[in-house]
Coordinates of C-alpha atoms in Angstrom, one line a residue:
Chain A
M1 CA 82.9 -54.9 -66.0
P2 CA 83.0 -55.6 -62.2
E3 CA 79.6 -55.8 -60.6
V4 CA 80.0 -53.3 -57.8
R5 CA 76.6 -51.9 -56.8
I6 CA 75.5 -49.8 -53.9
I7 CA 72.2 -51.4 -52.8
A8 CA 70.0 -48.8 -51.3
K9 CA 67.5 -50.7 -49.3
N10 CA 64.8 -49.1 -47.4
F11 CA 64.1 -48.6 -43.7
M12 CA 62.0 -51.7 -43.4
D13 CA 64.8 -54.0 -44.5
M14 CA 67.1 -52.3 -42.1
V15 CA 64.6 -52.7 -39.3
A16 CA 64.0 -56.3 -40.2
S17 CA 67.7 -57.0 -39.9
M18 CA 67.9 -55.7 -36.3
Q19 CA 68.2 -58.1 -33.4
A20 CA 65.1 -59.4 -31.8
M21 CA 65.4 -57.6 -28.5
K22 CA 66.0 -54.2 -30.2
L23 CA 63.1 -54.8 -32.5
D24 CA 60.8 -55.5 -29.6
K25 CA 61.8 -52.3 -28.0
L26 CA 61.2 -50.4 -31.2
Y27 CA 57.6 -51.7 -31.3
E28 CA 56.8 -49.9 -28.1
N29 CA 56.4 -46.8 -30.3
G30 CA 53.0 -46.7 -31.9
F31 CA 54.3 -44.7 -34.9
I32 CA 56.8 -47.4 -35.8
C33 CA 54.1 -50.0 -35.7
E34 CA 52.0 -47.9 -38.0
A35 CA 54.9 -47.3 -40.4
I36 CA 55.7 -51.0 -40.4
L37 CA 52.0 -51.8 -41.1
R38 CA 52.0 -49.4 -44.0
S39 CA 55.0 -51.0 -45.5
L40 CA 53.6 -54.6 -45.5
P41 CA 52.3 -56.3 -48.6
P42 CA 48.4 -56.0 -48.8
L43 CA 47.8 -59.6 -47.7
A44 CA 50.1 -59.2 -44.7
K45 CA 48.3 -56.1 -43.6
K46 CA 45.0 -58.0 -43.7
Y47 CA 46.4 -60.8 -41.6
V48 CA 47.7 -58.4 -39.0
I49 CA 44.4 -56.5 -38.6
Q50 CA 42.5 -59.8 -38.5
M51 CA 44.7 -61.2 -35.8
L52 CA 45.1 -58.0 -33.9
H53 CA 42.6 -58.8 -31.1
I54 CA 43.3 -62.5 -30.9
D55 CA 45.4 -63.4 -27.9
V56 CA 46.0 -67.1 -28.5
P57 CA 48.2 -68.6 -31.1
V58 CA 46.5 -69.5 -34.4
A59 CA 47.3 -72.6 -36.3
A60 CA 49.2 -72.0 -39.5
K61 CA 46.9 -74.4 -41.3
L62 CA 43.9 -72.2 -40.4
L63 CA 45.6 -69.2 -41.9
E64 CA 46.3 -71.1 -45.1
E65 CA 42.5 -71.7 -45.4
W66 CA 41.9 -68.0 -45.7
V67 CA 43.5 -68.0 -49.2
L68 CA 42.3 -69.4 -52.5
P69 CA 44.6 -71.9 -54.2
D70 CA 46.1 -69.4 -56.6
G71 CA 47.0 -67.1 -53.8
V72 CA 49.3 -69.5 -52.0
S73 CA 52.5 -67.8 -53.2
K74 CA 51.3 -64.4 -52.0
H75 CA 50.3 -66.0 -48.7
R76 CA 53.9 -67.4 -48.3
V77 CA 55.4 -64.0 -49.1
A78 CA 53.2 -62.3 -46.6
I79 CA 53.8 -64.8 -43.8
D80 CA 57.6 -64.7 -44.4
R81 CA 57.6 -60.9 -44.2
L82 CA 55.6 -60.9 -41.0
V83 CA 57.9 -63.5 -39.4
Q84 CA 61.0 -61.6 -40.6
L85 CA 59.9 -58.4 -39.0
R86 CA 58.9 -60.3 -35.8
V87 CA 55.3 -59.0 -36.1
F88 CA 54.2 -62.6 -36.1
L89 CA 55.9 -65.0 -33.7
E90 CA 56.2 -68.6 -34.8
A91 CA 55.7 -71.4 -32.2
V92 CA 54.8 -75.0 -32.1
D93 CA 51.8 -76.2 -30.1
R94 CA 51.2 -79.4 -28.2
K95 CA 50.2 -81.3 -31.3
N96 CA 53.5 -80.3 -32.9
E97 CA 51.8 -78.0 -35.4
K98 CA 53.1 -74.6 -36.4
T99 CA 51.2 -71.6 -34.9
Y100 CA 51.4 -67.8 -35.3
K101 CA 50.7 -65.1 -32.8
V102 CA 51.0 -61.3 -33.1
N103 CA 54.0 -60.0 -31.2
P104 CA 52.5 -58.8 -27.9
T105 CA 54.4 -55.5 -27.8
F106 CA 53.4 -54.7 -31.4
Q107 CA 49.8 -55.8 -30.6
R108 CA 49.6 -53.5 -27.6
S109 CA 51.0 -50.5 -29.4
L110 CA 48.8 -51.0 -32.5
Q111 CA 45.7 -51.5 -30.4
K112 CA 46.4 -48.3 -28.5
L113 CA 46.9 -46.5 -31.8
L114 CA 43.6 -47.7 -33.2
V115 CA 41.6 -46.9 -30.0
Q116 CA 43.2 -43.6 -29.0
G117 CA 44.3 -42.3 -32.4
G118 CA 47.8 -41.4 -33.2
T119 CA 48.9 -38.1 -31.7
L120 CA 52.3 -36.9 -32.3
P121 CA 54.3 -36.1 -29.2
R122 CA 54.2 -32.5 -30.4
E123 CA 51.7 -30.2 -32.0
S124 CA 52.3 -27.7 -34.7
M125 CA 52.9 -24.2 -33.4
P126 CA 50.1 -21.5 -33.6
S127 CA 50.4 -19.3 -36.6
N128 CA 50.7 -16.1 -34.6
I129 CA 54.1 -17.1 -33.5
T130 CA 55.3 -18.7 -36.7
V131 CA 55.9 -15.8 -39.1
R132 CA 57.5 -16.0 -42.5
L133 CA 56.5 -19.7 -42.9
P134 CA 57.6 -20.8 -46.3
T135 CA 55.0 -22.0 -48.9
L136 CA 55.0 -25.6 -49.9
E137 CA 56.7 -24.8 -53.2
N138 CA 59.4 -22.8 -51.5
L139 CA 59.9 -25.6 -49.0
E140 CA 60.3 -28.1 -51.8
A141 CA 62.8 -25.9 -53.6
Y142 CA 64.7 -25.4 -50.3
A143 CA 64.9 -29.1 -49.7
L144 CA 66.1 -29.8 -53.2
E145 CA 68.7 -27.0 -53.0
Q146 CA 70.0 -28.3 -49.7
W147 CA 70.3 -31.8 -50.9
E148 CA 72.2 -30.8 -54.0
C149 CA 74.5 -28.6 -52.0
F150 CA 75.1 -31.6 -49.7
L151 CA 75.9 -33.8 -52.7
L152 CA 78.2 -31.3 -54.2
Q153 CA 80.0 -30.9 -50.9
L154 CA 80.2 -34.7 -50.8
I155 CA 82.0 -35.1 -54.1
S156 CA 83.9 -31.9 -54.7
P157 CA 84.1 -29.8 -51.6
S158 CA 86.1 -27.1 -53.4
Q159 CA 83.2 -26.1 -55.6
V160 CA 80.8 -25.2 -52.8
E161 CA 80.4 -21.5 -52.0
K162 CA 78.6 -21.9 -48.7
P163 CA 79.7 -25.1 -47.0
L164 CA 77.2 -26.8 -44.7
N165 CA 77.7 -27.3 -41.0
I166 CA 78.1 -31.0 -41.1
S167 CA 81.1 -32.1 -39.1
S168 CA 84.0 -33.3 -41.2
S169 CA 84.0 -36.7 -39.4
L170 CA 80.4 -37.3 -40.4
M171 CA 81.2 -36.2 -44.0
K172 CA 84.0 -38.8 -44.0
V173 CA 81.6 -41.5 -43.0
F174 CA 79.4 -40.6 -46.0
Q175 CA 82.4 -40.4 -48.3
R176 CA 83.7 -43.8 -47.1
R177 CA 82.7 -45.8 -50.1
I178 CA 82.2 -42.9 -52.5
L179 CA 85.6 -41.2 -52.5
S180 CA 89.0 -42.7 -52.3
H181 CA 91.3 -40.8 -50.1
R182 CA 94.9 -41.0 -51.1
D183 CA 97.6 -39.1 -49.3
K184 CA 99.0 -36.7 -51.8
E185 CA 96.3 -36.7 -54.4
A186 CA 92.9 -35.0 -54.3
P187 CA 90.2 -37.4 -53.4
K188 CA 88.7 -39.2 -56.4
L189 CA 85.3 -40.7 -57.0
T190 CA 85.3 -44.5 -56.7
E191 CA 83.2 -46.8 -58.9
S192 CA 80.5 -46.9 -56.2
G193 CA 80.7 -43.1 -56.1
F194 CA 80.0 -42.8 -59.8
Q195 CA 77.0 -45.2 -59.5
F196 CA 75.8 -43.3 -56.5
L197 CA 75.7 -40.0 -58.4
L198 CA 73.6 -41.6 -61.2
M199 CA 71.0 -43.0 -58.8
D200 CA 67.7 -41.1 -58.3
T201 CA 67.2 -38.9 -55.2
N202 CA 65.2 -41.4 -53.1
A203 CA 67.9 -44.1 -53.6
Q204 CA 70.6 -41.6 -52.7
L205 CA 68.7 -40.5 -49.6
W206 CA 68.4 -44.1 -48.4
Y207 CA 72.1 -44.7 -48.9
I208 CA 73.0 -41.6 -46.8
I209 CA 70.5 -42.4 -44.0
R210 CA 71.7 -46.0 -43.9
E211 CA 75.3 -44.9 -43.5
Y212 CA 74.2 -42.3 -40.9
I213 CA 72.4 -45.0 -38.8
S214 CA 75.2 -47.6 -39.1
N215 CA 77.7 -45.0 -38.0
S216 CA 75.5 -44.0 -35.0
E217 CA 76.6 -47.1 -33.1
E218 CA 80.2 -46.1 -33.5
R219 CA 79.4 -42.7 -32.2
G220 CA 77.7 -44.1 -29.1
V221 CA 74.2 -43.3 -30.3
D222 CA 71.6 -46.0 -30.0
A223 CA 70.5 -47.0 -33.5
A224 CA 67.0 -48.1 -32.3
E225 CA 66.3 -44.6 -30.8
L226 CA 67.6 -43.0 -34.0
I227 CA 65.4 -45.1 -36.2
S228 CA 62.5 -44.5 -33.8
F229 CA 62.9 -40.7 -34.0
M230 CA 63.3 -40.8 -37.8
L231 CA 60.1 -42.8 -38.3
E232 CA 58.3 -40.5 -35.9
L233 CA 59.5 -37.5 -38.0
S234 CA 58.2 -39.1 -41.1
F235 CA 54.6 -38.8 -39.7
H236 CA 54.8 -35.1 -39.2
V237 CA 53.0 -32.9 -41.6
I238 CA 55.1 -31.2 -44.4
G239 CA 55.1 -27.5 -44.0
E240 CA 53.9 -27.3 -40.4
A241 CA 56.2 -25.7 -37.8
Y242 CA 57.1 -27.7 -34.7
S243 CA 58.8 -26.1 -31.7
I244 CA 62.4 -27.0 -31.0
N245 CA 61.6 -27.0 -27.2
T246 CA 59.6 -30.3 -27.6
L247 CA 62.8 -32.1 -28.6
T248 CA 65.3 -33.8 -26.2
D249 CA 68.9 -33.0 -26.6
F250 CA 69.5 -36.2 -28.4
Q251 CA 66.8 -35.3 -30.9
R252 CA 68.0 -31.8 -31.3
N253 CA 71.4 -33.0 -32.4
I254 CA 69.8 -35.2 -35.0
I255 CA 67.6 -32.4 -36.2
N256 CA 70.6 -30.2 -36.7
D257 CA 72.3 -32.9 -38.9
L258 CA 69.0 -33.5 -40.8
A259 CA 68.7 -29.7 -41.5
D260 CA 72.0 -29.8 -43.3
L261 CA 70.7 -32.6 -45.5
G262 CA 67.5 -30.7 -46.4
L263 CA 65.1 -33.0 -44.5
V264 CA 63.9 -30.2 -42.2
K265 CA 64.1 -26.4 -42.3
L266 CA 65.1 -24.5 -39.2
Q267 CA 63.7 -21.1 -38.5
Q268 CA 63.9 -18.7 -35.6
G269 CA 61.3 -16.1 -34.6
R270 CA 61.1 -13.6 -31.8
K271 CA 59.3 -16.0 -29.5
G272 CA 61.0 -19.3 -30.3
S273 CA 62.6 -21.5 -32.9
W274 CA 61.0 -24.3 -34.8
F275 CA 61.7 -26.9 -37.5
I276 CA 59.6 -27.6 -40.6
P277 CA 59.7 -31.1 -42.1
T278 CA 60.2 -31.3 -45.9
K279 CA 59.2 -33.9 -48.4
L280 CA 62.5 -35.6 -47.9
A281 CA 61.7 -36.3 -44.3
T282 CA 58.3 -37.8 -45.0
N283 CA 59.8 -39.9 -47.7
L284 CA 61.7 -41.8 -45.0
S285 CA 58.9 -44.3 -44.4
M286 CA 58.1 -44.8 -48.0
S287 CA 59.5 -47.8 -49.9
L288 CA 61.7 -47.3 -52.9
S289 CA 59.1 -48.4 -55.4
D290 CA 56.8 -45.5 -54.5
S291 CA 58.7 -43.0 -56.5
S292 CA 55.6 -40.8 -57.1
S293 CA 57.9 -37.9 -56.4
R294 CA 59.4 -38.0 -59.9
K295 CA 61.4 -34.9 -60.4
Q296 CA 61.2 -33.3 -63.7
G297 CA 63.7 -34.4 -66.3
F298 CA 66.0 -31.9 -67.9
V299 CA 68.2 -33.6 -70.5
V300 CA 67.7 -33.7 -74.2
V301 CA 70.0 -35.9 -76.3
E302 CA 70.0 -35.4 -80.0
T303 CA 70.9 -37.8 -82.8
N304 CA 74.1 -35.8 -83.4
F305 CA 75.3 -36.7 -80.0
R306 CA 74.8 -33.3 -78.5
V307 CA 73.4 -33.1 -75.0
Y308 CA 71.3 -30.1 -73.8
A309 CA 70.6 -30.0 -70.1
Y310 CA 68.0 -27.4 -69.0
S311 CA 69.4 -26.9 -65.5
T312 CA 71.4 -24.4 -63.5
S313 CA 72.6 -26.8 -60.9
K314 CA 76.4 -27.3 -60.5
L315 CA 75.7 -30.9 -59.4
H316 CA 74.0 -31.7 -62.8
C317 CA 77.0 -30.2 -64.5
E318 CA 79.3 -32.5 -62.5
I319 CA 77.2 -35.5 -63.3
L320 CA 77.2 -34.7 -67.0
R321 CA 80.9 -34.2 -66.9
L322 CA 81.2 -37.9 -65.9
F323 CA 80.4 -39.1 -69.3
S324 CA 80.1 -36.2 -71.7
R325 CA 82.2 -33.3 -72.7
V326 CA 80.6 -30.1 -71.3
E327 CA 81.1 -27.4 -73.8
Y328 CA 79.5 -24.3 -72.4
Q329 CA 77.0 -23.1 -69.7
L330 CA 74.3 -20.6 -70.4
P331 CA 72.1 -19.0 -67.8
N332 CA 69.5 -21.8 -68.0
L333 CA 71.3 -24.4 -70.2
I334 CA 74.3 -26.7 -70.1
V335 CA 75.5 -27.8 -73.6
G336 CA 77.7 -30.7 -74.2
A337 CA 78.5 -33.6 -76.4
I338 CA 78.9 -37.3 -76.0
T339 CA 82.3 -38.2 -77.4
K340 CA 84.5 -41.3 -77.6
E341 CA 87.0 -39.8 -75.2
S342 CA 84.3 -38.8 -72.7
L343 CA 82.8 -42.2 -72.8
Y344 CA 86.1 -44.0 -72.5
N345 CA 86.9 -41.9 -69.5
A346 CA 83.6 -42.9 -67.9
F347 CA 84.2 -46.6 -68.7
E348 CA 87.7 -46.4 -67.2
N349 CA 86.1 -45.1 -64.0
G350 CA 83.8 -48.1 -63.7
I351 CA 80.6 -46.7 -65.1
T352 CA 78.7 -49.0 -67.4
A353 CA 76.9 -48.1 -70.6
D354 CA 73.7 -49.3 -69.0
Q355 CA 74.0 -46.8 -66.2
I356 CA 74.6 -43.9 -68.6
V357 CA 71.7 -44.9 -70.8
S358 CA 69.3 -45.3 -67.9
F359 CA 70.4 -41.9 -66.4
L360 CA 69.7 -40.2 -69.7
Q361 CA 66.3 -42.0 -70.0
Q362 CA 65.2 -41.3 -66.5
N363 CA 66.1 -37.7 -66.7
A364 CA 64.8 -37.0 -70.1
H365 CA 63.2 -33.6 -70.6
P366 CA 59.4 -33.7 -70.7
R367 CA 59.5 -32.5 -74.3
V368 CA 61.3 -35.7 -75.4
A369 CA 60.2 -38.0 -72.6
E370 CA 57.0 -38.9 -74.5
R371 CA 59.0 -39.9 -77.6
V372 CA 59.9 -43.5 -78.1
P373 CA 62.8 -44.0 -77.6
S374 CA 63.4 -41.0 -75.3
V375 CA 67.1 -41.1 -76.1
P376 CA 67.9 -41.8 -79.8
E377 CA 68.9 -45.3 -80.4
N378 CA 71.8 -44.4 -82.6
V379 CA 73.3 -42.9 -79.5
T380 CA 72.5 -45.6 -77.1
D381 CA 72.6 -49.0 -78.9
Q382 CA 74.8 -48.1 -81.8
Q383 CA 77.4 -46.0 -80.1
I384 CA 77.5 -46.0 -76.3
R385 CA 77.1 -49.8 -76.1
L386 CA 79.3 -50.4 -79.1
W387 CA 82.1 -48.4 -77.6
E388 CA 81.8 -50.3 -74.4
A389 CA 81.9 -53.6 -76.2
D390 CA 85.0 -52.4 -78.2
L391 CA 86.9 -52.1 -75.0
N392 CA 86.1 -55.7 -74.0
R393 CA 87.1 -57.6 -77.1
V394 CA 89.5 -59.9 -75.4
E395 CA 88.7 -61.9 -72.3
M396 CA 91.7 -63.3 -70.3
T397 CA 91.5 -65.8 -67.5
E398 CA 94.3 -67.3 -65.4
A399 CA 94.2 -71.0 -66.1
H400 CA 96.1 -74.3 -66.3
Y401 CA 96.5 -76.4 -69.5
Y402 CA 96.2 -80.2 -68.9
D403 CA 97.5 -82.8 -71.3
E404 CA 99.1 -86.2 -71.4
F405 CA 96.2 -88.0 -69.8
P406 CA 97.0 -91.7 -69.5
S407 CA 93.5 -92.9 -70.4
R408 CA 90.1 -91.5 -71.7
D409 CA 88.4 -92.4 -68.4
V410 CA 90.8 -90.2 -66.4
F411 CA 90.3 -87.4 -69.0
E412 CA 86.5 -87.6 -68.8
G413 CA 86.6 -87.8 -65.0
A414 CA 88.9 -84.7 -64.8
C415 CA 86.6 -82.8 -67.2
D416 CA 83.6 -83.6 -65.1
C417 CA 85.4 -82.6 -61.9
A418 CA 86.3 -79.3 -63.5
R419 CA 82.8 -78.7 -64.7
E420 CA 81.5 -79.3 -61.2
W421 CA 83.6 -76.5 -59.9
N422 CA 82.6 -74.3 -62.8
G423 CA 86.1 -74.2 -64.0
L424 CA 86.2 -75.9 -67.4
L425 CA 87.1 -73.3 -70.0
W426 CA 87.9 -75.5 -73.0
E427 CA 88.4 -79.1 -73.9
D428 CA 89.5 -81.2 -76.9
S429 CA 88.2 -84.8 -76.5
K430 CA 90.2 -86.1 -79.5
K431 CA 93.5 -84.9 -78.3
M432 CA 92.5 -85.3 -74.6
H433 CA 93.6 -81.8 -73.6
M434 CA 91.7 -79.3 -71.4
V435 CA 92.0 -75.9 -69.9
V436 CA 90.8 -75.3 -66.4
K437 CA 90.5 -72.0 -64.4
T438 CA 93.2 -71.5 -61.8
E439 CA 90.5 -71.3 -59.1
A440 CA 89.4 -74.9 -59.9
H441 CA 93.0 -76.2 -60.5
H442 CA 93.4 -77.3 -56.9
H443 CA 90.2 -79.4 -57.0
V444 CA 91.2 -81.1 -60.2
R445 CA 94.7 -81.9 -58.9
E446 CA 93.1 -83.4 -55.8
F447 CA 90.9 -85.5 -58.0
L448 CA 93.8 -86.7 -60.1
R449 CA 95.8 -87.6 -56.9
R450 CA 93.0 -89.8 -55.8
Q451 CA 93.1 -91.8 -59.0
K452 CA 95.3 -94.9 -58.9
Chain B
M1 CA 103.1 -91.3 -67.8
Y2 CA 103.3 -93.2 -64.6
C3 CA 105.7 -92.8 -61.7
C4 CA 106.6 -95.0 -58.8
D5 CA 106.9 -93.8 -55.2
K6 CA 107.2 -96.2 -52.3
G7 CA 105.4 -98.9 -54.2
R8 CA 102.4 -96.8 -55.1
L9 CA 101.5 -95.9 -58.7
Y10 CA 100.7 -92.2 -59.3
I11 CA 99.2 -90.8 -62.5
M12 CA 101.2 -87.9 -63.9
V13 CA 99.1 -85.6 -66.0
N14 CA 100.9 -82.6 -67.2
A15 CA 99.6 -79.2 -66.1
T16 CA 100.9 -75.9 -67.4
K17 CA 100.1 -72.6 -65.8
G18 CA 99.2 -69.7 -68.0
V19 CA 96.5 -67.5 -69.3
F20 CA 93.4 -68.5 -71.4
I21 CA 92.4 -66.0 -74.0
S22 CA 89.0 -65.9 -75.6
C23 CA 88.2 -63.3 -78.3
D24 CA 86.8 -62.8 -81.8
I25 CA 88.5 -64.0 -84.9
P26 CA 90.1 -60.7 -86.1
M27 CA 91.5 -60.1 -82.6
A28 CA 92.9 -63.6 -82.5
Q29 CA 94.7 -63.1 -85.8
Y30 CA 96.1 -59.8 -84.4
I31 CA 97.5 -61.5 -81.3
I32 CA 99.0 -64.3 -83.4
N33 CA 100.6 -61.8 -85.6
M34 CA 101.9 -59.9 -82.6
N35 CA 103.4 -63.1 -81.3
A36 CA 105.1 -63.9 -84.7
S37 CA 106.8 -60.5 -84.8
M38 CA 108.4 -61.0 -81.4
P39 CA 111.9 -62.3 -81.0
A40 CA 112.1 -66.1 -80.1
S41 CA 112.8 -65.5 -76.4
D42 CA 109.7 -63.2 -76.1
K43 CA 107.1 -65.4 -77.9
F44 CA 104.2 -65.9 -75.5
I45 CA 101.7 -68.2 -77.2
I46 CA 102.0 -71.7 -75.8
H47 CA 99.0 -73.3 -77.7
I48 CA 96.6 -72.0 -80.3
L49 CA 93.5 -73.9 -79.4
D50 CA 91.1 -72.8 -82.2
N51 CA 90.3 -69.7 -84.2
T52 CA 88.9 -67.8 -81.1
H53 CA 90.9 -69.3 -78.2
M54 CA 94.5 -69.6 -77.2
F55 CA 96.7 -70.3 -74.3
V56 CA 99.6 -68.0 -73.5
Q57 CA 102.4 -67.4 -70.9
P58 CA 101.4 -65.9 -67.6
H59 CA 102.1 -62.2 -67.0
V60 CA 101.6 -61.1 -70.6
E61 CA 98.0 -59.8 -70.0
Q62 CA 99.0 -56.2 -69.5
M63 CA 101.3 -56.2 -72.5
I64 CA 98.6 -57.6 -74.8
R65 CA 96.0 -55.2 -73.5
S66 CA 98.2 -52.1 -74.1
Q67 CA 99.1 -53.3 -77.6
I68 CA 95.4 -53.7 -78.4
A69 CA 94.7 -50.3 -77.0
K70 CA 97.4 -48.8 -79.2
F71 CA 96.1 -50.7 -82.2
R72 CA 92.6 -49.3 -81.5
E73 CA 93.9 -45.8 -81.2
D74 CA 96.0 -46.1 -84.4
N75 CA 92.8 -47.0 -86.2
T76 CA 90.8 -44.1 -84.9
Y77 CA 90.2 -41.0 -86.8
V78 CA 89.9 -37.8 -84.7
K79 CA 88.7 -34.7 -86.5
P80 CA 91.4 -32.1 -86.3
N81 CA 90.3 -29.2 -84.2

C-alpha cells in the first residue's frame, strides 16, 4: 500500500522552521518565549534558565561538564533543539572553540516576563457585564460540536444543516489534500482525507491550523503575527470572557475564523461583545504527545463482527461508513457490521488495515477498553489483516532480464552494481541470468558500457 | 557476444524489458495455468524463474490483476440475502 501520511506536526516544529529574522521578531513577544520554554525537553529548559542572566558566550565544553556521562545523548538532543529554535546562538571564539549564548531578544523578553510577571494584553471582563456565561462543561460540549460540524462540512457539505460562516475559499484551502475536486463528479475523499478522518482530534486540529497558517502568506497576512496571536490566545483562561474591543482588526478577523472552528465562543450582551476561549484554543501550545484530553471512546466491536457505536454524531457515522456497513441508527446507537465488501471498499480507498484497527482500539468504549485485547483478535488479526493480505498476493515490478553474459566476472560485477542501486530482484549464478528493476537499469547499462 | 565498432570491442549483454512477478506458490501455478490457456500469440510468460517468481511481458499487469480478482470472487461464498 502506498505510504501517504499526513504528518501533523506541532507549533514548535513550525516555529523552528521559520527564517531567522522572523523568528527573532517573534521572540519580542514574552508569551511566545514562555510557550517555547514550556515545549523544550527538561534539560534544555534547565540550560535556558541557567544561562538566562549570562551575557557572555559560554564554551560548549563547559556545558558538557554539567552532565554525567550517561546523560550525553540527552544533552545533545537539548542543545540541538535550542540551536534549531535559535534560542541558543552558536559562535566560535578566539581560541576557535564553540560557544553558546542565549538569543538576546529571547533573553530580554524572558527576563522581563520573570521580573514583571506575564500579563495578558487584555483582562477578563467583569461578571456584571458578562451574562449567560456558559459553564465549563457546556463550553467543552460547544467546542466539540463546532469542531464536528466543521469536519462534517469539510468532507460532505450536503449533510450539514447549519453551514458555518467560513469563506468557501478558506474551506477550499483546508480541503486541498483531503478532497479531490473533479469537474463533473461530486468531490471524493482522497487517501490523505481518509487518514485525516481517522486521526485523533489534536492531530486533526494541528493539520487544519498548519494549513491555515501556510495559507495566510498567500492571503497577504503575516504568518509571524498570526502565530504570535495564536500562541497568545493559548495563554488565556478557558471559560473567561475577553472583550472584542481589545482586539485589532487583524485579530478580530482571526477570531471570527477561529469561532467557526470551535476554538472560541462569541457572545454578545447589552453592553458589549466578547469571546471565550475553549479547550481547543489552549491546546494550541501543547505538544502532540500530551494527549491528556482523551475523549471517551464509543465503539464496541464484537466477535461476530458487529459494531456498536454509542454516539449520535453524524461525523462518527460517516467515519464508520468508511470501513463498515452501517445498518441502522437508533437515538443513541449506531449499529453496523464489518464485512468483506466494506473492508475491500476501504482498502481500495487507500485505508490500511492498521489504521482501521488503531481507530477501533483508540475509540473503544470504556466498557471494553479495559479488556485485553480491546478489539477481538479474530476480527483484527484473523480477518481485517488477512483480507488486506489477500488483496496483495502478487507483487509486480517493472524490470529488465539480463542474460548472455560473456564471463562470470562481468556477471558478478553487474550483480554488484545492481545491488548498489537497490535494484537486484533475482539472480541465478549458475545460468548467469539476473533481473534488475527498471529504475536501476540505466546504471547497470552504464556499468556494462564501461567494461571492455 | 562481442561486437566491433570503430576498432573498439563492446560487450553485448542481452537485456529484455518486462515485468517481474513475485507471489506465493498457488498463485504462481494459477498464473502459469492462465498463460497455458491463452492462444499462442497472447502468451505472456517469458521466463519461469522458480516456483515463486516469473518474468512476463510488459503491459499485462492489469490483465493479470483483474483475472486474479475474478478468481477470488468466484471462490467467495456470499450468504444469500
